[in-house]
Coordinates of C-alpha atoms and ligand atoms in Angstrom, one line a residue:
M1 CA -48.5 0.2 8.8
E2 CA -49.0 -3.5 9.0
N3 CA -48.5 -3.3 12.8
M4 CA -51.1 -0.5 13.1
K5 CA -53.6 -2.7 11.2
N6 CA -53.0 -5.5 13.5
I7 CA -53.6 -3.4 16.6
E8 CA -56.8 -2.0 15.1
E9 CA -58.0 -5.6 14.4
L10 CA -57.1 -6.7 18.0
Q11 CA -58.9 -3.6 19.3
R12 CA -61.9 -4.4 17.2
K13 CA -62.1 -8.0 18.5
F14 CA -61.7 -6.8 22.1
Q15 CA -64.5 -4.3 21.7
E16 CA -66.7 -7.0 20.0
K17 CA -66.2 -9.2 23.1
I18 CA -67.1 -6.3 25.4
D19 CA -70.2 -5.4 23.4
N20 CA -71.4 -9.1 23.4
D21 CA -70.7 -9.7 27.1
I22 CA -67.9 -12.2 26.3
R23 CA -65.4 -12.3 29.1
I24 CA -61.8 -11.1 28.6
E25 CA -59.4 -13.8 29.8
P26 CA -55.7 -13.4 30.9
N27 CA -54.2 -14.6 27.6
D28 CA -56.5 -12.4 25.4
W29 CA -55.2 -9.2 23.9
M30 CA -56.4 -6.1 25.9
P31 CA -55.7 -2.4 25.7
E32 CA -53.0 -1.4 28.1
D33 CA -55.3 1.1 29.9
Y34 CA -57.9 -1.6 30.5
R35 CA -55.1 -3.8 32.1
Q36 CA -53.9 -0.9 34.2
T37 CA -57.4 0.0 35.4
L38 CA -58.0 -3.6 36.4
I39 CA -54.7 -3.8 38.3
R40 CA -55.5 -0.6 40.1
Q41 CA -59.0 -1.6 41.1
I42 CA -58.3 -5.2 41.9
S43 CA -55.2 -4.4 43.9
Q44 CA -57.0 -1.7 45.9
H45 CA -59.7 -4.2 46.5
A46 CA -57.2 -6.9 47.7
H47 CA -55.6 -4.4 50.1
S48 CA -59.0 -3.5 51.4
E49 CA -59.8 -7.1 52.3
I50 CA -56.4 -7.6 54.0
V51 CA -56.4 -4.2 55.9
G52 CA -60.1 -4.8 56.6
M53 CA -59.2 -7.8 58.8
L54 CA -57.6 -5.5 61.3
P55 CA -60.6 -3.6 62.9
E56 CA -62.5 -6.8 63.5
G57 CA -59.4 -8.9 64.3
N58 CA -59.0 -6.6 67.3
W59 CA -62.2 -8.0 68.8
I60 CA -61.6 -11.8 68.4
T61 CA -60.2 -12.1 71.9
R62 CA -63.0 -9.9 73.3
A63 CA -66.0 -11.5 71.7
P64 CA -68.7 -12.0 74.4
N65 CA -69.0 -15.8 74.1
L66 CA -67.6 -18.8 72.3
R67 CA -70.2 -18.8 69.5
R68 CA -69.5 -15.1 68.7
K69 CA -65.8 -15.8 68.8
A70 CA -66.0 -18.7 66.4
V71 CA -68.2 -16.8 64.0
L72 CA -66.0 -13.6 64.0
L73 CA -62.8 -15.7 63.6
A74 CA -64.4 -17.4 60.5
K75 CA -65.4 -14.1 59.1
V76 CA -61.9 -12.5 59.5
Q77 CA -60.4 -15.6 57.9
D78 CA -62.8 -15.3 55.0
E79 CA -61.5 -11.7 54.4
A80 CA -57.9 -13.1 54.2
G81 CA -59.1 -15.6 51.6
H82 CA -60.8 -12.8 49.6
G83 CA -57.5 -10.8 49.6
L84 CA -55.6 -13.9 48.3
Y85 CA -58.1 -14.5 45.4
L86 CA -57.8 -10.9 44.5
Y87 CA -54.0 -10.8 44.6
S88 CA -54.0 -13.9 42.4
A89 CA -56.5 -12.2 40.0
C90 CA -54.0 -9.3 39.8
E91 CA -51.1 -11.6 39.0
T92 CA -53.1 -12.9 36.0
L93 CA -52.7 -9.3 34.6
G94 CA -49.0 -9.4 35.0
A95 CA -48.7 -7.6 38.3
D96 CA -46.0 -8.8 40.7
R97 CA -47.5 -9.8 44.1
E98 CA -44.5 -8.6 46.1
E99 CA -44.4 -5.2 44.4
T100 CA -48.2 -4.9 44.8
I101 CA -47.9 -5.5 48.6
D102 CA -44.9 -3.2 48.9
D103 CA -47.0 -0.4 47.4
L104 CA -49.5 -0.9 50.2
H105 CA -46.8 -0.8 52.8
S106 CA -45.1 2.3 51.4
G107 CA -48.3 4.2 51.4
K108 CA -48.4 4.4 47.6
A109 CA -51.5 2.2 47.1
K110 CA -55.0 3.0 48.2
Y111 CA -57.4 0.8 50.1
S112 CA -60.9 1.5 51.3
S113 CA -61.3 4.5 53.5
I114 CA -63.7 2.7 55.8
F115 CA -60.9 0.6 57.5
N116 CA -59.3 3.7 58.9
Y117 CA -61.9 4.2 61.6
P118 CA -61.5 2.6 65.0
T119 CA -63.6 -0.2 66.5
L120 CA -64.4 1.0 70.0
T121 CA -67.1 -1.4 71.3
W122 CA -68.5 -4.8 70.5
A123 CA -71.4 -3.1 68.8
D124 CA -69.0 -2.0 66.1
M125 CA -68.7 -5.7 65.1
G126 CA -72.4 -5.5 64.4
A127 CA -72.2 -2.2 62.5
I128 CA -69.3 -3.4 60.3
G129 CA -71.0 -6.7 59.3
W130 CA -74.3 -4.9 58.7
L131 CA -73.2 -1.7 57.1
V132 CA -69.7 -2.3 55.7
D133 CA -70.3 -5.9 54.4
G134 CA -73.7 -4.6 53.3
A135 CA -72.1 -1.9 51.3
A136 CA -69.5 -4.3 50.0
I137 CA -72.2 -6.7 48.7
M138 CA -74.1 -3.8 47.0
N139 CA -70.8 -2.9 45.2
Q140 CA -69.6 -6.4 44.5
V141 CA -72.6 -8.3 43.2
P142 CA -72.5 -6.3 40.0
L143 CA -68.7 -7.0 39.8
C144 CA -69.7 -10.7 39.3
R145 CA -70.6 -9.5 35.8
C146 CA -67.3 -7.7 35.3
S147 CA -65.9 -8.1 31.8
Y148 CA -62.6 -9.5 33.1
G149 CA -63.1 -13.3 33.8
P150 CA -60.8 -13.9 36.8
Y151 CA -62.1 -10.9 38.7
A152 CA -65.8 -11.8 38.0
R153 CA -65.3 -15.4 39.0
A154 CA -63.5 -14.4 42.3
M155 CA -66.4 -12.1 43.1
V156 CA -69.0 -14.9 42.9
R157 CA -67.5 -16.7 45.9
V158 CA -66.6 -13.5 47.7
C159 CA -70.2 -12.3 47.5
K160 CA -71.5 -15.6 48.9
E161 CA -69.3 -15.2 51.9
E162 CA -70.1 -11.5 52.3
S163 CA -73.8 -12.4 52.6
F164 CA -73.0 -14.5 55.6
H165 CA -70.9 -11.7 57.0
Q166 CA -73.7 -9.2 56.6
R167 CA -76.2 -11.5 58.3
Q168 CA -73.9 -12.1 61.3
G169 CA -73.4 -8.3 61.7
F170 CA -77.1 -7.7 61.5
E171 CA -77.7 -10.4 64.1
I172 CA -75.2 -8.7 66.5
I173 CA -76.6 -5.2 66.1
S174 CA -80.3 -6.2 66.3
K175 CA -79.7 -8.3 69.5
L176 CA -78.0 -5.3 71.0
A177 CA -80.7 -2.9 69.8
Q178 CA -83.3 -5.1 71.5
G179 CA -81.3 -5.5 74.7
T180 CA -80.8 -3.4 77.8
P181 CA -80.9 0.4 77.4
V182 CA -77.1 0.5 77.7
Q183 CA -76.8 -2.1 74.9
K184 CA -79.2 -0.2 72.7
E185 CA -77.2 2.9 73.3
M186 CA -74.0 1.1 72.2
A187 CA -75.8 -0.1 69.0
Q188 CA -77.0 3.5 68.2
D189 CA -73.5 4.9 68.9
A190 CA -72.0 2.4 66.5
L191 CA -74.5 3.3 63.8
N192 CA -73.8 7.0 64.4
R193 CA -70.1 6.5 63.8
F194 CA -70.2 4.0 60.9
W195 CA -73.2 5.4 58.8
W196 CA -71.4 8.2 57.0
P197 CA -68.1 6.3 56.5
A198 CA -70.2 3.4 55.0
L199 CA -71.7 5.8 52.5
M200 CA -68.2 7.1 51.6
M201 CA -67.2 3.5 50.7
F202 CA -68.9 3.9 47.3
G203 CA -66.4 6.6 46.3
P204 CA -66.8 10.2 45.2
N205 CA -70.0 11.6 43.6
D206 CA -70.4 10.7 40.0
A207 CA -69.5 14.2 38.9
E208 CA -66.1 13.8 40.7
S209 CA -65.4 10.2 39.9
K210 CA -62.6 10.2 37.3
H211 CA -62.7 6.5 36.4
T212 CA -66.4 5.6 36.3
K213 CA -67.2 6.6 32.7
Q214 CA -64.4 4.6 31.2
S215 CA -64.9 1.6 33.6
M216 CA -68.6 1.5 32.7
D217 CA -67.7 1.6 29.0
W218 CA -65.4 -1.4 29.5
K219 CA -68.1 -3.1 31.6
I220 CA -65.7 -3.4 34.6
K221 CA -68.2 -1.3 36.6
R222 CA -71.9 -1.9 35.9
F223 CA -73.3 1.0 38.0
T224 CA -72.0 4.4 39.0
N225 CA -70.9 5.2 42.6
D226 CA -74.0 7.3 43.2
E227 CA -76.4 4.6 41.9
L228 CA -74.9 2.0 44.2
R229 CA -74.9 4.4 47.2
Q230 CA -78.6 5.1 46.6
Q231 CA -79.4 1.4 46.5
F232 CA -77.6 0.9 49.8
V233 CA -79.5 3.7 51.5
D234 CA -82.8 2.4 50.1
V235 CA -82.2 -1.1 51.5
T236 CA -80.6 -0.1 54.8
V237 CA -82.8 2.6 56.2
P238 CA -85.8 0.3 56.6
Q239 CA -83.6 -2.2 58.3
A240 CA -82.5 0.4 60.9
E241 CA -86.1 1.3 61.5
M242 CA -87.1 -2.3 61.9
I243 CA -84.6 -2.7 64.8
G244 CA -85.5 0.6 66.4
L245 CA -82.3 2.5 65.5
T246 CA -82.1 6.1 64.0
V247 CA -80.0 6.8 61.0
P248 CA -77.9 9.9 61.9
D249 CA -79.0 12.1 59.1
K250 CA -81.5 15.0 59.8
D251 CA -82.1 15.4 56.0
L252 CA -83.1 11.8 55.4
K253 CA -86.6 11.5 54.0
F254 CA -88.5 9.1 51.8
N255 CA -89.6 10.6 48.5
E256 CA -93.0 9.0 47.6
E257 CA -92.7 10.1 43.9
T258 CA -89.3 8.6 43.2
G259 CA -89.6 5.7 45.6
H260 CA -86.1 6.6 47.0
Y261 CA -84.7 8.1 50.2
E262 CA -83.2 11.5 49.9
F263 CA -80.2 11.9 52.2
G264 CA -77.8 14.6 53.4
E265 CA -74.5 15.8 51.9
I266 CA -71.5 13.6 52.6
D267 CA -68.5 15.3 54.3
W268 CA -66.2 15.0 51.3
T269 CA -63.4 16.9 53.0
E270 CA -63.3 14.1 55.6
F271 CA -63.4 11.5 52.9
W272 CA -60.4 12.9 50.9
E273 CA -58.4 13.4 54.2
V274 CA -58.9 9.7 55.0
V275 CA -58.0 8.7 51.5
K276 CA -54.9 10.8 51.6
G277 CA -53.7 9.0 54.8
N278 CA -55.0 11.4 57.5
G279 CA -57.8 9.3 59.0
P280 CA -57.9 8.3 62.6
C281 CA -56.2 4.9 62.1
N282 CA -54.3 5.1 58.7
H283 CA -50.9 5.1 60.4
D284 CA -51.7 2.2 62.7
R285 CA -53.2 0.0 60.0
I286 CA -50.1 0.3 57.7
E287 CA -47.7 -0.1 60.6
T288 CA -49.5 -3.3 61.7
R289 CA -49.3 -4.7 58.1
R290 CA -45.6 -3.8 57.9
A291 CA -44.9 -5.5 61.2
A292 CA -46.8 -8.6 60.1
K293 CA -44.7 -8.9 57.0
E294 CA -41.4 -8.4 59.0
N295 CA -42.5 -10.9 61.7
G296 CA -43.5 -13.4 59.1
A297 CA -40.2 -13.2 57.2
W298 CA -38.7 -16.3 58.9
V299 CA -41.7 -18.4 57.8
R300 CA -41.3 -17.4 54.2
E301 CA -37.6 -18.0 54.3
A302 CA -38.1 -21.5 55.9
A303 CA -40.7 -22.4 53.3
N304 CA -38.5 -21.3 50.4
A305 CA -35.5 -23.2 51.8
Y306 CA -37.7 -26.3 52.2
A307 CA -39.0 -26.0 48.7
A308 CA -35.5 -25.5 47.3
K309 CA -34.2 -28.6 49.2
K310 CA -37.1 -30.7 47.9
K311 CA -36.4 -29.6 44.3
M312 CA -32.7 -30.4 44.7
R313 CA -33.6 -33.9 46.0
K314 CA -36.0 -34.5 43.0
T315 CA -33.4 -33.5 40.5
A316 CA -30.5 -35.4 42.2
Ligands
LIG1 N1 -61.6 4.6 49.7 O1 -63.0 7.5 40.1 P1 -63.3 6.8 41.3 C1 -64.9 -4.8 51.8 C2 -60.4 6.4 45.1 S1 -64.0 -4.4 50.3 C3 -60.4 4.9 49.2 O2 -64.8 6.7 41.6 P2 -63.3 3.9 40.8 C4 -64.9 -6.2 52.3 C5 -60.3 5.6 43.8 O3 -59.5 4.4 44.1 C6 -64.1 -2.7 50.2 N2 -60.2 5.4 48.0 O4 -62.7 5.3 41.3 C7 -64.7 -6.2 53.7 C8 -59.6 6.6 42.9 O5 -58.2 6.7 43.2 P3 -57.0 6.3 42.1 C9 -63.4 -2.3 48.9 C10 -61.3 5.5 47.2 O6 -62.2 2.9 40.9 C11 -65.8 -5.9 54.6 C12 -60.3 7.9 43.3 O7 -60.7 7.7 44.7 N3 -64.2 -2.6 47.8 O8 -65.4 -3.8 52.3 C13 -62.6 5.2 47.7 O9 -64.0 4.0 39.5 C14 -65.6 -6.0 56.0 C15 -61.4 8.3 42.4 O10 -62.5 7.4 42.5 C16 -63.7 -2.5 46.5 O11 -62.5 -2.2 46.4 C17 -62.7 4.7 49.0 N4 -63.9 4.4 49.6 O12 -64.4 3.6 41.9 C18 -63.5 -6.5 54.2 C19 -64.6 -2.8 45.4 N5 -63.5 5.4 46.7 O13 -57.1 4.9 42.0 C20 -63.3 -6.6 55.6 C21 -64.0 -2.7 44.1 C22 -62.8 5.9 45.7 O14 -57.3 7.1 40.9 C23 -64.3 -6.3 56.5 N6 -63.7 -1.3 43.7 N7 -61.5 5.9 46.0 O15 -55.8 6.8 42.8 C24 -64.6 -0.4 43.2 O16 -65.8 -0.8 43.0 C25 -64.2 0.9 42.8 O17 -62.8 0.9 42.7 C26 -64.7 2.1 43.8 C27 -64.1 3.4 43.3 C28 -66.2 2.2 43.7 C29 -64.2 1.8 45.2

């Protein structure tokens, strides 16, 4: 009985903090479902950053000049940094980093569907920066106000870096769109292939989203999947028009009354197939991550042996 009262009191204090926009910190009491929801979302987010390095990493050696190479290299390294902050944020919730990463490698854990599409031409580097980082910013700026402190703080820095990523992508795609007819065709082709997968990044429609309601009540998410997707379409369509590219959606039209673009139906069968592991590159991505872990084992072993030796010397 006494115990029940205690839990009710803890629950009440937790809710009071949420209601008053006071951040929940790692040592605060939190409901188990809140902790599990955060571990789920933050670990998926971390995996997305790390797997997300692969499609662009493929182009570092083929960037058209030194400036482009240096910028792309810096961007891909930033994504690694984002993954590391996020794995650390997950650890503050009691998750074990090795187990979290093993879940990715065994295919148990999810990561963003977008990174299972191939990058076929240099224009895809433009499309990813412009659309994928653009969508990521739209989704992550509200996460800077997430109720869980470590996640919210990590997002502040991540978003600053994502803005630079979006700008570099837009620069690549707009240069190509204003280039020779062949370059313009490459830019259009990249937009054609990445437009719909970018819209899918925001997750299922609100009616199908099983976590949104609870996550919004806990102020983990501040907007629904559909609200963020709509904001992305409203911001991005005029950018495409400005650089002379056509969004590949015959149903796209601006509604003067609502002030929003109406857009066509997303192919949800394709989305769920990719999420289930059947996208064009799912197998490749996971194999590459597994191989990276195996090939790096000697570095971890050497670092651990060195740390153990140093500790022994100190205690001797
Ligand atoms: N792909 O009920 P909801 C980036 C899953 S980072 C795969 O709506 P929720 C940076 C979802 O997990 C991109 N799975 O779920 C970068 C759930 O499955 P579960 C990643 C998806 O959590 C740029 C189920 O469907 N960003 O791009 C996807 O309320 C360039 C039901 O969905 C984040 O992770 C999807 N697209 O809302 C890096 C941001 N969508 O767990 C390199 C943080 C949904 O029950 C290069 N995350 N699912 O088995 C979020 O904001 C949310 O988790 C959502 C999903 C909005 C992704």
